[in-house]
CSV table of C-alpha atoms and ligand atoms in Angstrom, one decimal:
chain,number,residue,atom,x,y,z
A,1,UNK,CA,105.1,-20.0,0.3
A,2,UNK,CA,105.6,-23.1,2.3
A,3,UNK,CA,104.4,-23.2,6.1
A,4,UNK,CA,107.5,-25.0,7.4
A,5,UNK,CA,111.5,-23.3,6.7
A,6,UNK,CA,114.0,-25.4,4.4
A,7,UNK,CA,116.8,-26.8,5.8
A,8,UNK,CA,120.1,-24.9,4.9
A,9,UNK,CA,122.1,-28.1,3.3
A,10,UNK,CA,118.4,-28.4,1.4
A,11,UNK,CA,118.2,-24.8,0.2
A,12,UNK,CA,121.9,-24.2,-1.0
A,13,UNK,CA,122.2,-27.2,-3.0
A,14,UNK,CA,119.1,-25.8,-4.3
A,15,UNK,CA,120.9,-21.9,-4.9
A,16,UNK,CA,124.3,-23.8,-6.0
A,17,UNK,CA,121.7,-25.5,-8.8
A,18,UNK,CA,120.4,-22.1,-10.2
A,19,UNK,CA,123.6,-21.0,-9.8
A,20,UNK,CA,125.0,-23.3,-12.2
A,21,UNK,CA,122.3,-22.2,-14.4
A,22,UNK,CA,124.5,-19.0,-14.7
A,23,UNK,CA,126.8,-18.3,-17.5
A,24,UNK,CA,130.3,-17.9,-16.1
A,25,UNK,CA,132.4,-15.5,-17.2
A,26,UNK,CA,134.9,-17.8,-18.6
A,27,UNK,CA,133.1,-17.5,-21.9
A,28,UNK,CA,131.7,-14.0,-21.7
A,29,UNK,CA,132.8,-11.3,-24.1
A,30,UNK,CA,130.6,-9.0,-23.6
A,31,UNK,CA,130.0,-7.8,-20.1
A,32,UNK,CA,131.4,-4.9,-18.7
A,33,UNK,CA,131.5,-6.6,-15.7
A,34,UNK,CA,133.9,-9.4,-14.4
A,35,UNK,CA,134.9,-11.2,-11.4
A,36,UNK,CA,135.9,-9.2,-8.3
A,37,UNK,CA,139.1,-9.0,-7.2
A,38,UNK,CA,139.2,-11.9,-4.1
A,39,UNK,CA,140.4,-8.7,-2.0
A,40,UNK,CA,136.7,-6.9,-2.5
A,41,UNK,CA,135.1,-9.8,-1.8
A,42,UNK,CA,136.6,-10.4,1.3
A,43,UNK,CA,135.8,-6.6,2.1
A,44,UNK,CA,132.1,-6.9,0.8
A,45,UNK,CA,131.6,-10.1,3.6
A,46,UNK,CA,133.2,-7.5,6.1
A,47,UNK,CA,131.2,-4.6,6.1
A,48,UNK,CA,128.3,-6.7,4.6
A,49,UNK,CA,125.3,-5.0,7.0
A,50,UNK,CA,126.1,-1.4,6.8
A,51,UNK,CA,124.3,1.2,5.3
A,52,UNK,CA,125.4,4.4,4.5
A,53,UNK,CA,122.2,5.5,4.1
A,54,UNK,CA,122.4,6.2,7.8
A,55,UNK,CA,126.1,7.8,8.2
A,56,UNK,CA,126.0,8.2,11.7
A,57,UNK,CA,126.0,5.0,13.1
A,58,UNK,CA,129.0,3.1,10.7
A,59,UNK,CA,131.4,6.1,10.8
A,60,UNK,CA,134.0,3.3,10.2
A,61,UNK,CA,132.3,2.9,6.5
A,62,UNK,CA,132.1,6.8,6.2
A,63,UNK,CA,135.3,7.0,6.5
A,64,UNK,CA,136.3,4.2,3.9
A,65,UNK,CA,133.4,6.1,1.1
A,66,UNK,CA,135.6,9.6,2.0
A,67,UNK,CA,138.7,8.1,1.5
A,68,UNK,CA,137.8,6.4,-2.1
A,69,UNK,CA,136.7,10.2,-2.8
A,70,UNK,CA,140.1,11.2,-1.9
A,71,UNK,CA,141.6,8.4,-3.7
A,72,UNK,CA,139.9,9.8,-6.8
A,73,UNK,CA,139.9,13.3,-6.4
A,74,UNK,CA,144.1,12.8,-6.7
A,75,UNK,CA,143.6,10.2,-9.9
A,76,UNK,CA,141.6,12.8,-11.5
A,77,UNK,CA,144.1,15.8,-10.7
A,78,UNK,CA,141.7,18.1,-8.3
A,79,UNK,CA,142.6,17.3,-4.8
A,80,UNK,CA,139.8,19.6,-3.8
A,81,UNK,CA,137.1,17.7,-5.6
A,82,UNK,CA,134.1,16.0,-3.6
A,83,UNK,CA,131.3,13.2,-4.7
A,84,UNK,CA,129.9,10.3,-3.4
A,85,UNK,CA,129.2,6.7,-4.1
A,86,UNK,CA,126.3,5.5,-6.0
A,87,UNK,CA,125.2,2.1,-7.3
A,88,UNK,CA,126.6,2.7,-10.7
A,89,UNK,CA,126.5,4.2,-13.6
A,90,UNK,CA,123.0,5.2,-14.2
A,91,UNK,CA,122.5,6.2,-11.0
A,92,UNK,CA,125.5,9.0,-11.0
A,93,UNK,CA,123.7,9.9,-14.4
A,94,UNK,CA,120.6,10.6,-12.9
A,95,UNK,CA,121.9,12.6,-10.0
A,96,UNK,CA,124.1,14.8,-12.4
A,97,UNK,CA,121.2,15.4,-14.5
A,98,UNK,CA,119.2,16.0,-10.6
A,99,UNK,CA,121.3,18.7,-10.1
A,100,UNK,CA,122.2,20.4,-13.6
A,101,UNK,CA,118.6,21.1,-14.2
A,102,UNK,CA,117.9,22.2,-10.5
A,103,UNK,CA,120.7,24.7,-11.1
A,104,UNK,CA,119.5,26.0,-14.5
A,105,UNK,CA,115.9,26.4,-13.6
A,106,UNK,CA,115.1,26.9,-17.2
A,107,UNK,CA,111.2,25.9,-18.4
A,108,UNK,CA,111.8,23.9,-21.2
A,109,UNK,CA,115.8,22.1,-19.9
A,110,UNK,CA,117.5,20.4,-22.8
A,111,UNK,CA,121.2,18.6,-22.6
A,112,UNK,CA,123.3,17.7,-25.7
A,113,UNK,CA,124.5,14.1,-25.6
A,114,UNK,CA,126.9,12.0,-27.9
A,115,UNK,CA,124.6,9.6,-30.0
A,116,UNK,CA,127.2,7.3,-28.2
A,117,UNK,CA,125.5,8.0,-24.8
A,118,UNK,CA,124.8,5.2,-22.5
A,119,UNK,CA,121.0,4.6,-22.5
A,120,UNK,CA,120.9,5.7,-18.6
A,121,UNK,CA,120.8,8.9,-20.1
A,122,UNK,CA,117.7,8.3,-22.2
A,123,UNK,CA,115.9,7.2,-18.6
A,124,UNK,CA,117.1,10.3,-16.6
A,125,UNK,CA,115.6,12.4,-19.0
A,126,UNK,CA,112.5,10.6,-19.0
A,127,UNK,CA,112.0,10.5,-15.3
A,128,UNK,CA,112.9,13.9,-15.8
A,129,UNK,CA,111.0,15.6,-18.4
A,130,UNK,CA,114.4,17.0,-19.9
A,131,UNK,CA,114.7,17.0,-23.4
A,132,UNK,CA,118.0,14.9,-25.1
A,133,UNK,CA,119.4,16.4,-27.9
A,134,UNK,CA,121.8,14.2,-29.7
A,135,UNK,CA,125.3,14.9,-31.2
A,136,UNK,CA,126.3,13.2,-34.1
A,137,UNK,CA,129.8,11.5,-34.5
A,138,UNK,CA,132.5,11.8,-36.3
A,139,UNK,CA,134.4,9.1,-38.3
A,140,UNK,CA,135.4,7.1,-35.1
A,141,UNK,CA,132.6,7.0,-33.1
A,142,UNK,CA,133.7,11.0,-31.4
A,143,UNK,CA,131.0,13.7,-30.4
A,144,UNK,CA,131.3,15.8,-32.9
A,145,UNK,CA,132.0,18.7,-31.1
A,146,UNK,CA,131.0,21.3,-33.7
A,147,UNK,CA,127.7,20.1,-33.7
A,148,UNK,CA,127.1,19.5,-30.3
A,149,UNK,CA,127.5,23.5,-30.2
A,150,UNK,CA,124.6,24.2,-32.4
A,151,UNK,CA,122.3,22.6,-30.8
A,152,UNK,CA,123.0,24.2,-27.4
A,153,UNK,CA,121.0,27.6,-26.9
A,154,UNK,CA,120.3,29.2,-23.4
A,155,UNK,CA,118.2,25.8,-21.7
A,156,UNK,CA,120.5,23.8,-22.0
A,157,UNK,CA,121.8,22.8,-18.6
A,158,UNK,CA,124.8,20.2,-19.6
A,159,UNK,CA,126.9,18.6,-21.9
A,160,UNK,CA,127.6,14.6,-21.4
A,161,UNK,CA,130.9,13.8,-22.9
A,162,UNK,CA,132.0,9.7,-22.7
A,163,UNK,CA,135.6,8.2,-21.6
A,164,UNK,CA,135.2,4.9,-22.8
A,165,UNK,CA,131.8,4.6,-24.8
A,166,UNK,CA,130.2,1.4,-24.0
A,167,UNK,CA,129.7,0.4,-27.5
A,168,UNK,CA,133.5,1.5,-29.1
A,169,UNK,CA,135.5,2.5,-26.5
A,170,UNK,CA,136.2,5.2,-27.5
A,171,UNK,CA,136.6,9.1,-25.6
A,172,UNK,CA,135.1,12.0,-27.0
A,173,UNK,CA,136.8,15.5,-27.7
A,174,UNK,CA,136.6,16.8,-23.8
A,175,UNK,CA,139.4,19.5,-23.8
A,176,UNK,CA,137.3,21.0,-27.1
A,177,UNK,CA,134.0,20.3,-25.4
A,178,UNK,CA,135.2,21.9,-22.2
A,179,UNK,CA,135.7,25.4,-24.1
A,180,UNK,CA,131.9,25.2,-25.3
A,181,UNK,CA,130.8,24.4,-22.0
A,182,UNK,CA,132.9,27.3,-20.5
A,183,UNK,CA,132.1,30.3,-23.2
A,184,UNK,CA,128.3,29.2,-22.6
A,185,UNK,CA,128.9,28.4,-18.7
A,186,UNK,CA,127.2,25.0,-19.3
A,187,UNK,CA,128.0,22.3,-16.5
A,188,UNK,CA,130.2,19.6,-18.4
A,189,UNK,CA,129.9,16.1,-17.3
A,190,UNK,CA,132.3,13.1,-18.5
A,191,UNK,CA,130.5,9.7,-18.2
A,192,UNK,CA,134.0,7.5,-17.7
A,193,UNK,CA,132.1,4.8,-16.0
A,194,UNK,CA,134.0,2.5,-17.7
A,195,UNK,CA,137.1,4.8,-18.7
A,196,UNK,CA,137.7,5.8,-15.6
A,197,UNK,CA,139.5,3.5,-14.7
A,198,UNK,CA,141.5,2.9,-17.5
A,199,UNK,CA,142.6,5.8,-19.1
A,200,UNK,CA,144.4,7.3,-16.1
A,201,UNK,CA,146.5,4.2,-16.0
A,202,UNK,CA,147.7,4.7,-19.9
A,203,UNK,CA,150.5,6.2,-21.6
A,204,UNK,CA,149.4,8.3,-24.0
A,205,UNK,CA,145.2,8.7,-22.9
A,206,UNK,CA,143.1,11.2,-23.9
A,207,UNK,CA,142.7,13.6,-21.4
A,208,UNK,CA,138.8,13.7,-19.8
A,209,UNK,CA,140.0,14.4,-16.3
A,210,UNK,CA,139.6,17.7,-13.9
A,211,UNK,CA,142.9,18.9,-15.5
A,212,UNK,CA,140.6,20.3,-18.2
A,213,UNK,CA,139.5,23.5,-16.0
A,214,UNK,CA,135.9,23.0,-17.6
A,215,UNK,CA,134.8,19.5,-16.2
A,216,UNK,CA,132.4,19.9,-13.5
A,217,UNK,CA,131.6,15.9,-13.2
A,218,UNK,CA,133.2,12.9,-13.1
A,219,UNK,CA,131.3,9.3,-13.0
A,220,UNK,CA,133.4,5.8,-12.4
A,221,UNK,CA,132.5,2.6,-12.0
A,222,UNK,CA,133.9,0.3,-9.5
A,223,UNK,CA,131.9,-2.6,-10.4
A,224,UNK,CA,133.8,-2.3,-14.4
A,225,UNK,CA,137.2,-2.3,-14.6
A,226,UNK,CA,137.6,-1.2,-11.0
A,227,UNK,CA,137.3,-5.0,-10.4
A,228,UNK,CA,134.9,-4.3,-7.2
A,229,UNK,CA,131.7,-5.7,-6.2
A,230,UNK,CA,128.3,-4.7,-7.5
A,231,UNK,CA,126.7,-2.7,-7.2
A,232,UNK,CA,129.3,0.7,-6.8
A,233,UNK,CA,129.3,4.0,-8.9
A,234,UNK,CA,131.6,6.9,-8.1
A,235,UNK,CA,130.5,10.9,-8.7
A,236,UNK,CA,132.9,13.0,-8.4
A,237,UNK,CA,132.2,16.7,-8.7
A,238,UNK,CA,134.4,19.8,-9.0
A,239,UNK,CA,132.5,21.7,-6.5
A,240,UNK,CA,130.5,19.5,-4.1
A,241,UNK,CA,127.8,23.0,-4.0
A,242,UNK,CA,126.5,21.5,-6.9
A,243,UNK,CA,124.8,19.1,-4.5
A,244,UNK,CA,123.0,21.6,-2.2
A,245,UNK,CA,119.7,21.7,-4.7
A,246,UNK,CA,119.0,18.2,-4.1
A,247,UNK,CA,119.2,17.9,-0.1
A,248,UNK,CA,116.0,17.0,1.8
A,249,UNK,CA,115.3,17.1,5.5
A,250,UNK,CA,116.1,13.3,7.1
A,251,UNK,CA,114.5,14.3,10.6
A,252,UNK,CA,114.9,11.1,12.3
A,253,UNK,CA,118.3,10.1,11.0
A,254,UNK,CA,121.6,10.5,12.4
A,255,UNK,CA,122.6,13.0,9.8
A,256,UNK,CA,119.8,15.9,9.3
A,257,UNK,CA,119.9,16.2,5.1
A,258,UNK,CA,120.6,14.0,2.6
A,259,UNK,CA,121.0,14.0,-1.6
A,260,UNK,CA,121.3,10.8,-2.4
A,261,UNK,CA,119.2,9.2,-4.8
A,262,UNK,CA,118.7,6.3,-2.8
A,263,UNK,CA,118.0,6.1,1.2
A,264,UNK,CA,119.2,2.8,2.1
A,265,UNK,CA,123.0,2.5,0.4
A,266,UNK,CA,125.6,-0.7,0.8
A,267,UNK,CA,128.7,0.2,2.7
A,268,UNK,CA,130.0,-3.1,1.9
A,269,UNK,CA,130.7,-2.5,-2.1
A,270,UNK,CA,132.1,1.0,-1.0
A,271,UNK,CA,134.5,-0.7,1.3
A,272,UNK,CA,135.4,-3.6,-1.5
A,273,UNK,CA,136.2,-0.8,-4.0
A,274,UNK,CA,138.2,1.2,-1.2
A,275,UNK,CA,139.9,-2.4,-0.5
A,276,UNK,CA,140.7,-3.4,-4.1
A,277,UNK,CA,142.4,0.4,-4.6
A,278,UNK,CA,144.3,-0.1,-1.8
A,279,UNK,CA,145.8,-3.4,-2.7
A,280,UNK,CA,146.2,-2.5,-6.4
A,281,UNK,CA,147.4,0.9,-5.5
A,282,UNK,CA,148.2,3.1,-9.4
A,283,UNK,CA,151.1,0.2,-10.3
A,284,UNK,CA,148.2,-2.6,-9.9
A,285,UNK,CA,146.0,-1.1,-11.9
A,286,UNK,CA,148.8,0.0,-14.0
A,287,UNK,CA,149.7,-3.7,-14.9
A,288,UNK,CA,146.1,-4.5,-14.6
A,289,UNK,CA,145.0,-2.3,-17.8
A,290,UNK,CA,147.9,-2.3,-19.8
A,291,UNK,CA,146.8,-6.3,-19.4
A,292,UNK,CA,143.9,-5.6,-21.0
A,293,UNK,CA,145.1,-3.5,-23.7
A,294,UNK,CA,147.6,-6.1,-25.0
A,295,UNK,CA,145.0,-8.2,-25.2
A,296,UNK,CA,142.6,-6.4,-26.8
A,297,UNK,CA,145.4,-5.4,-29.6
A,298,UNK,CA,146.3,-9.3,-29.7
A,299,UNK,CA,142.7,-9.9,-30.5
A,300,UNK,CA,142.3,-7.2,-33.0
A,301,UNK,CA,145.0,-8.2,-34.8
A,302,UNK,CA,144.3,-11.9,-35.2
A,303,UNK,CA,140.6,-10.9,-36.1
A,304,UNK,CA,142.1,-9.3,-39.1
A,305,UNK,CA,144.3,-12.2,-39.6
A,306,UNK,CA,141.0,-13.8,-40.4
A,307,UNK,CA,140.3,-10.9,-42.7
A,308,UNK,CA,137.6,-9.4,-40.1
A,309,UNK,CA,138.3,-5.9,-40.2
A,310,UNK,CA,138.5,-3.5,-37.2
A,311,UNK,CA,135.8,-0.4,-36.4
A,312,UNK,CA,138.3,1.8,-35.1
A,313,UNK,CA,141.2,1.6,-32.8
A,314,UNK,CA,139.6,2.0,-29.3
A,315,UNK,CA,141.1,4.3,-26.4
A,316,UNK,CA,140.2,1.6,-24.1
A,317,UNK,CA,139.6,-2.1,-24.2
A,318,UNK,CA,136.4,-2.6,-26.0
A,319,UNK,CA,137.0,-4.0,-29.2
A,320,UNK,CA,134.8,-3.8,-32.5
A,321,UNK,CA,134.8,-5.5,-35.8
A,322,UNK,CA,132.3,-5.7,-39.2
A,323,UNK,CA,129.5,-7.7,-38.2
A,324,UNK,CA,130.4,-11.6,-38.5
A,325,UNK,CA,128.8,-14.7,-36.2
A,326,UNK,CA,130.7,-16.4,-33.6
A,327,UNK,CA,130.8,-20.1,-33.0
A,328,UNK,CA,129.6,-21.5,-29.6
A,329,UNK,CA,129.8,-21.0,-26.3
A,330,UNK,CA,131.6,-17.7,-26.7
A,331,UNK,CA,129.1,-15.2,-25.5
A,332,UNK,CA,129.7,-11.6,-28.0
A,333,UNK,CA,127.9,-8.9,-28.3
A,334,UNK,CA,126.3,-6.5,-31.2
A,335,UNK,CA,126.2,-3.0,-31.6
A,336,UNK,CA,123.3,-0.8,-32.3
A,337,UNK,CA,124.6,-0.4,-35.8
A,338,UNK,CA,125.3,-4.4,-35.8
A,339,UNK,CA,129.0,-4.3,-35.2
A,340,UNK,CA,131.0,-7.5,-33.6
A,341,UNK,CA,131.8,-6.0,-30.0
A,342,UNK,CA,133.9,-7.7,-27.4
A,343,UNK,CA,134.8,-6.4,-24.0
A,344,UNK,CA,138.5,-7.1,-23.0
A,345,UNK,CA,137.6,-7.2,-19.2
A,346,UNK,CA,140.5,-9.2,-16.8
A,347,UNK,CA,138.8,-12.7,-17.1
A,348,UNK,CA,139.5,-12.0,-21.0
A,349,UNK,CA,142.8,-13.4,-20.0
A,350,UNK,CA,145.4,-13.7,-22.9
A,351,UNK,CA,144.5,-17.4,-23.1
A,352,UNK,CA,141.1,-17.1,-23.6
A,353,UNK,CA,141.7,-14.5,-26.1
A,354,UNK,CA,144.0,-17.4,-28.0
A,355,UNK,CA,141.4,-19.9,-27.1
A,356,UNK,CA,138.5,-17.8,-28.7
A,357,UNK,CA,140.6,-16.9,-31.7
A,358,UNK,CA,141.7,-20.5,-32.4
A,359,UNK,CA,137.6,-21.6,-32.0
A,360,UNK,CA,136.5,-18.1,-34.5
A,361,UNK,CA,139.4,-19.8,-37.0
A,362,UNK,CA,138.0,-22.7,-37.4
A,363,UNK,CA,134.5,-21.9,-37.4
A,364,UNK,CA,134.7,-18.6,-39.7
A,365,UNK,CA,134.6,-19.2,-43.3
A,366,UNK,CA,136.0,-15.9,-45.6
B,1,0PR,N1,127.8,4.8,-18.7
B,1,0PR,C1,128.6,4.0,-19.5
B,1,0PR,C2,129.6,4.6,-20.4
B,1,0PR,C3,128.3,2.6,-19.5
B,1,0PR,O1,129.0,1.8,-20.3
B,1,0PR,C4,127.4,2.1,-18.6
B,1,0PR,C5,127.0,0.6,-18.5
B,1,0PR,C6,126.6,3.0,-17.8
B,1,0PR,C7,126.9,4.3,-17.9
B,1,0PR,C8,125.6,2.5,-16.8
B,1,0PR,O2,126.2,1.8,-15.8
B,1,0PR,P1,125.4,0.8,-14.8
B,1,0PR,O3,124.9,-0.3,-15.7
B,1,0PR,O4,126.4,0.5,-13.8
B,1,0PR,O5,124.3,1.6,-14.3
B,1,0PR,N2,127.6,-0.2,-19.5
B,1,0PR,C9,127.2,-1.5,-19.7
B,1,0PR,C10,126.0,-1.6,-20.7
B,1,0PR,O6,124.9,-1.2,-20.3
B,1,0PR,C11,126.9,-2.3,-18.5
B,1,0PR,C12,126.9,-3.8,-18.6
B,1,0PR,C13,127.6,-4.6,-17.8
B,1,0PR,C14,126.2,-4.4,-19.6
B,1,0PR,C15,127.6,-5.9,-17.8
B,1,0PR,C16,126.1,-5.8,-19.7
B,1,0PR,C17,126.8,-6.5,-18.8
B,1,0PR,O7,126.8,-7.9,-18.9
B,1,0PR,O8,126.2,-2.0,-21.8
């Protein structure tokens, strides 16, 4: 630590050097992630020091977090609906889990997962002491949703369904799920971090919203395909009861209970993702993801061109493909089971898909 401060000019050409360290996302395939939309970053700078953790005092904020609820409550067909924001995905995991096994109060809690589950899953249940019981698939990359019912028995306290698995993009079974969940009266969750915003904007999607009377919880990422800053997680919930197990006494803030994971929360992504759904409204996002779908069909197709052949036609814009290398700088990623995956996020513009293809043509030898 040095005694005397840096000057500013000193210190950002320092940052701007790591900085450039950074990959940019011109050449990366495999984030979920991208650039946020100039209008939630103009937003974030806005509302950069508030903190919801402390309601009371930015009731301008509050009322941007309870209007993204709203915003989503509609998308997802359940005006009534409540939630919250979080910090992402694994965050709106862990709360669900938080309040699933509150509610069950069973000794020994178990909940049935796809074996497609995100990995925030795996560290909920962990921190939890819950035990994960995992579904097999079927043939593309679906819970299975006969087997997810045999492993269910009377601790079981949820069933995580996926829109959008991160690995193959794919959405499991949820109307079929739902009827499990309801015959057992099992809370049913649907993990659509990334789907979320994506499927409601297609012709022809799966369903995995609140129209399926059985879905208790909804998560959704801003900070994916939302195009919002990090870090921001929606949870919606059918009933917002679900949420009175998990309040504490906050005696010397402005509001007098709390359930939120975290104390100290950023308005400013909250009012970035509120921003960016405003501007987009459902015809933005309409053009924005049927984008990225073309894309990620143009990119299938001319990887089988090359004779590289397809997992599985995805529900949403992750795209898979038998294992094979890529040449330089293009940044791709592998799946557990070692299959070629690339994200088709916005910056995977139609010209870097051409670009990539033309580089993989040359480099790939049959
Ligand atoms: N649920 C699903 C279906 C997800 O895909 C992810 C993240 C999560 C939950 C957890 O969300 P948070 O990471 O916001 O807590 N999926 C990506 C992954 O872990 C996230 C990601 C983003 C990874 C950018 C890499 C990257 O460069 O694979």
């Amino acid at each position: 630590m040095d005694a005397e401060g840096l000057l500013a000019d000193e210190l950002f050409c320092f940052l701007e050097a790591r900085r450039k360290e950074d990959f940019s996302y011109s050449h990366i395939l495999s984030s979920m992630c991208t650039t946020p939309h100039p209008v939630a970053v103009k937003a974030h700078a806005l509302f950069m020091e508030t903190n919801l953790g402390d309601p009371g005092l930015f009731p301008g904020t509050v009322s941007l977090e309870d209007e993204l609820i709203r915003w989503f409550a509609d998308l997802y067909h359940e005006p009534s609906a409540g939630g919250c924001t979080t910090s992402g995905g694994t965050e709106s995991n862990i709360q669900v889990l938080r309040f699933c096994k509150a509610a069950k109060k069973a000794k020994n809690p178990n909940i049935v997962v796809p074996a497609s589950a995100h990995f925030s899953f795996e560290k909920a249940c962990k921190m939890m002491d819950v035990e994960m019981r995992l579904a097999p698939l079927d043939h593309e990359y679906r819970m299975d949703v006969n087997a997810a019912g045999e492993l269910i028995d009377k601790d079981t306290c949820c069933i995580v369904s996926v829109a959008g698995t991160t690995e193959y993009g794919m959405t499991d079974p949820i109307p079929e799920l739902g009827k499990i969940a309801g015959q057992e009266d099992i809370h049913l969750h649907v993990d659509a971090a990334f789907g979320g915003y994506v499927l409601p904007f297609l012709k022809d999607a799966p369903k995995f919203d609140f129209s399926i009377p059985e879905v208790g919880s909804i998560s959704v990422d801003p900070h994916k395909m939302g195009m919002g800053t990090i870090p921001s997680g929606v949870l919606m919930v059918r009933d917002e009861k679900v949420f009175c197990n998990l309040l504490v006494e906050t005696p010397y803030l402005t509001v007098k209970q709390a359930y939120s994971l975290t104390g100290t929360r950023p308005g400013a992504s909250v009012a970035a993702a509120y921003a960016v759904s405003r501007y987009f409204g459902t015809k933005g996002y309409t053009s924005l993801v049927t984008g990225c779908m073309e894309n990620t069909r143009r990119l299938i197709e001319g990887m089988e061109a090359f004779g590289v052949r397809r997992k599985v036609t995805p529900d949403v814009n992750v795209a898979t493909f038998d294992h094979v290398d890529v040449p330089k700088p293009w940044i791709v990623s592998y799946t557990r089971k070692g299959d070629l995956r690339i994200v088709c996020m916005p910056h995977v513009s139609r010209d870097v898909i051409e670009s990539f293809l033309a580089d993989f043509g040359e480099f790939h030898v049959p």
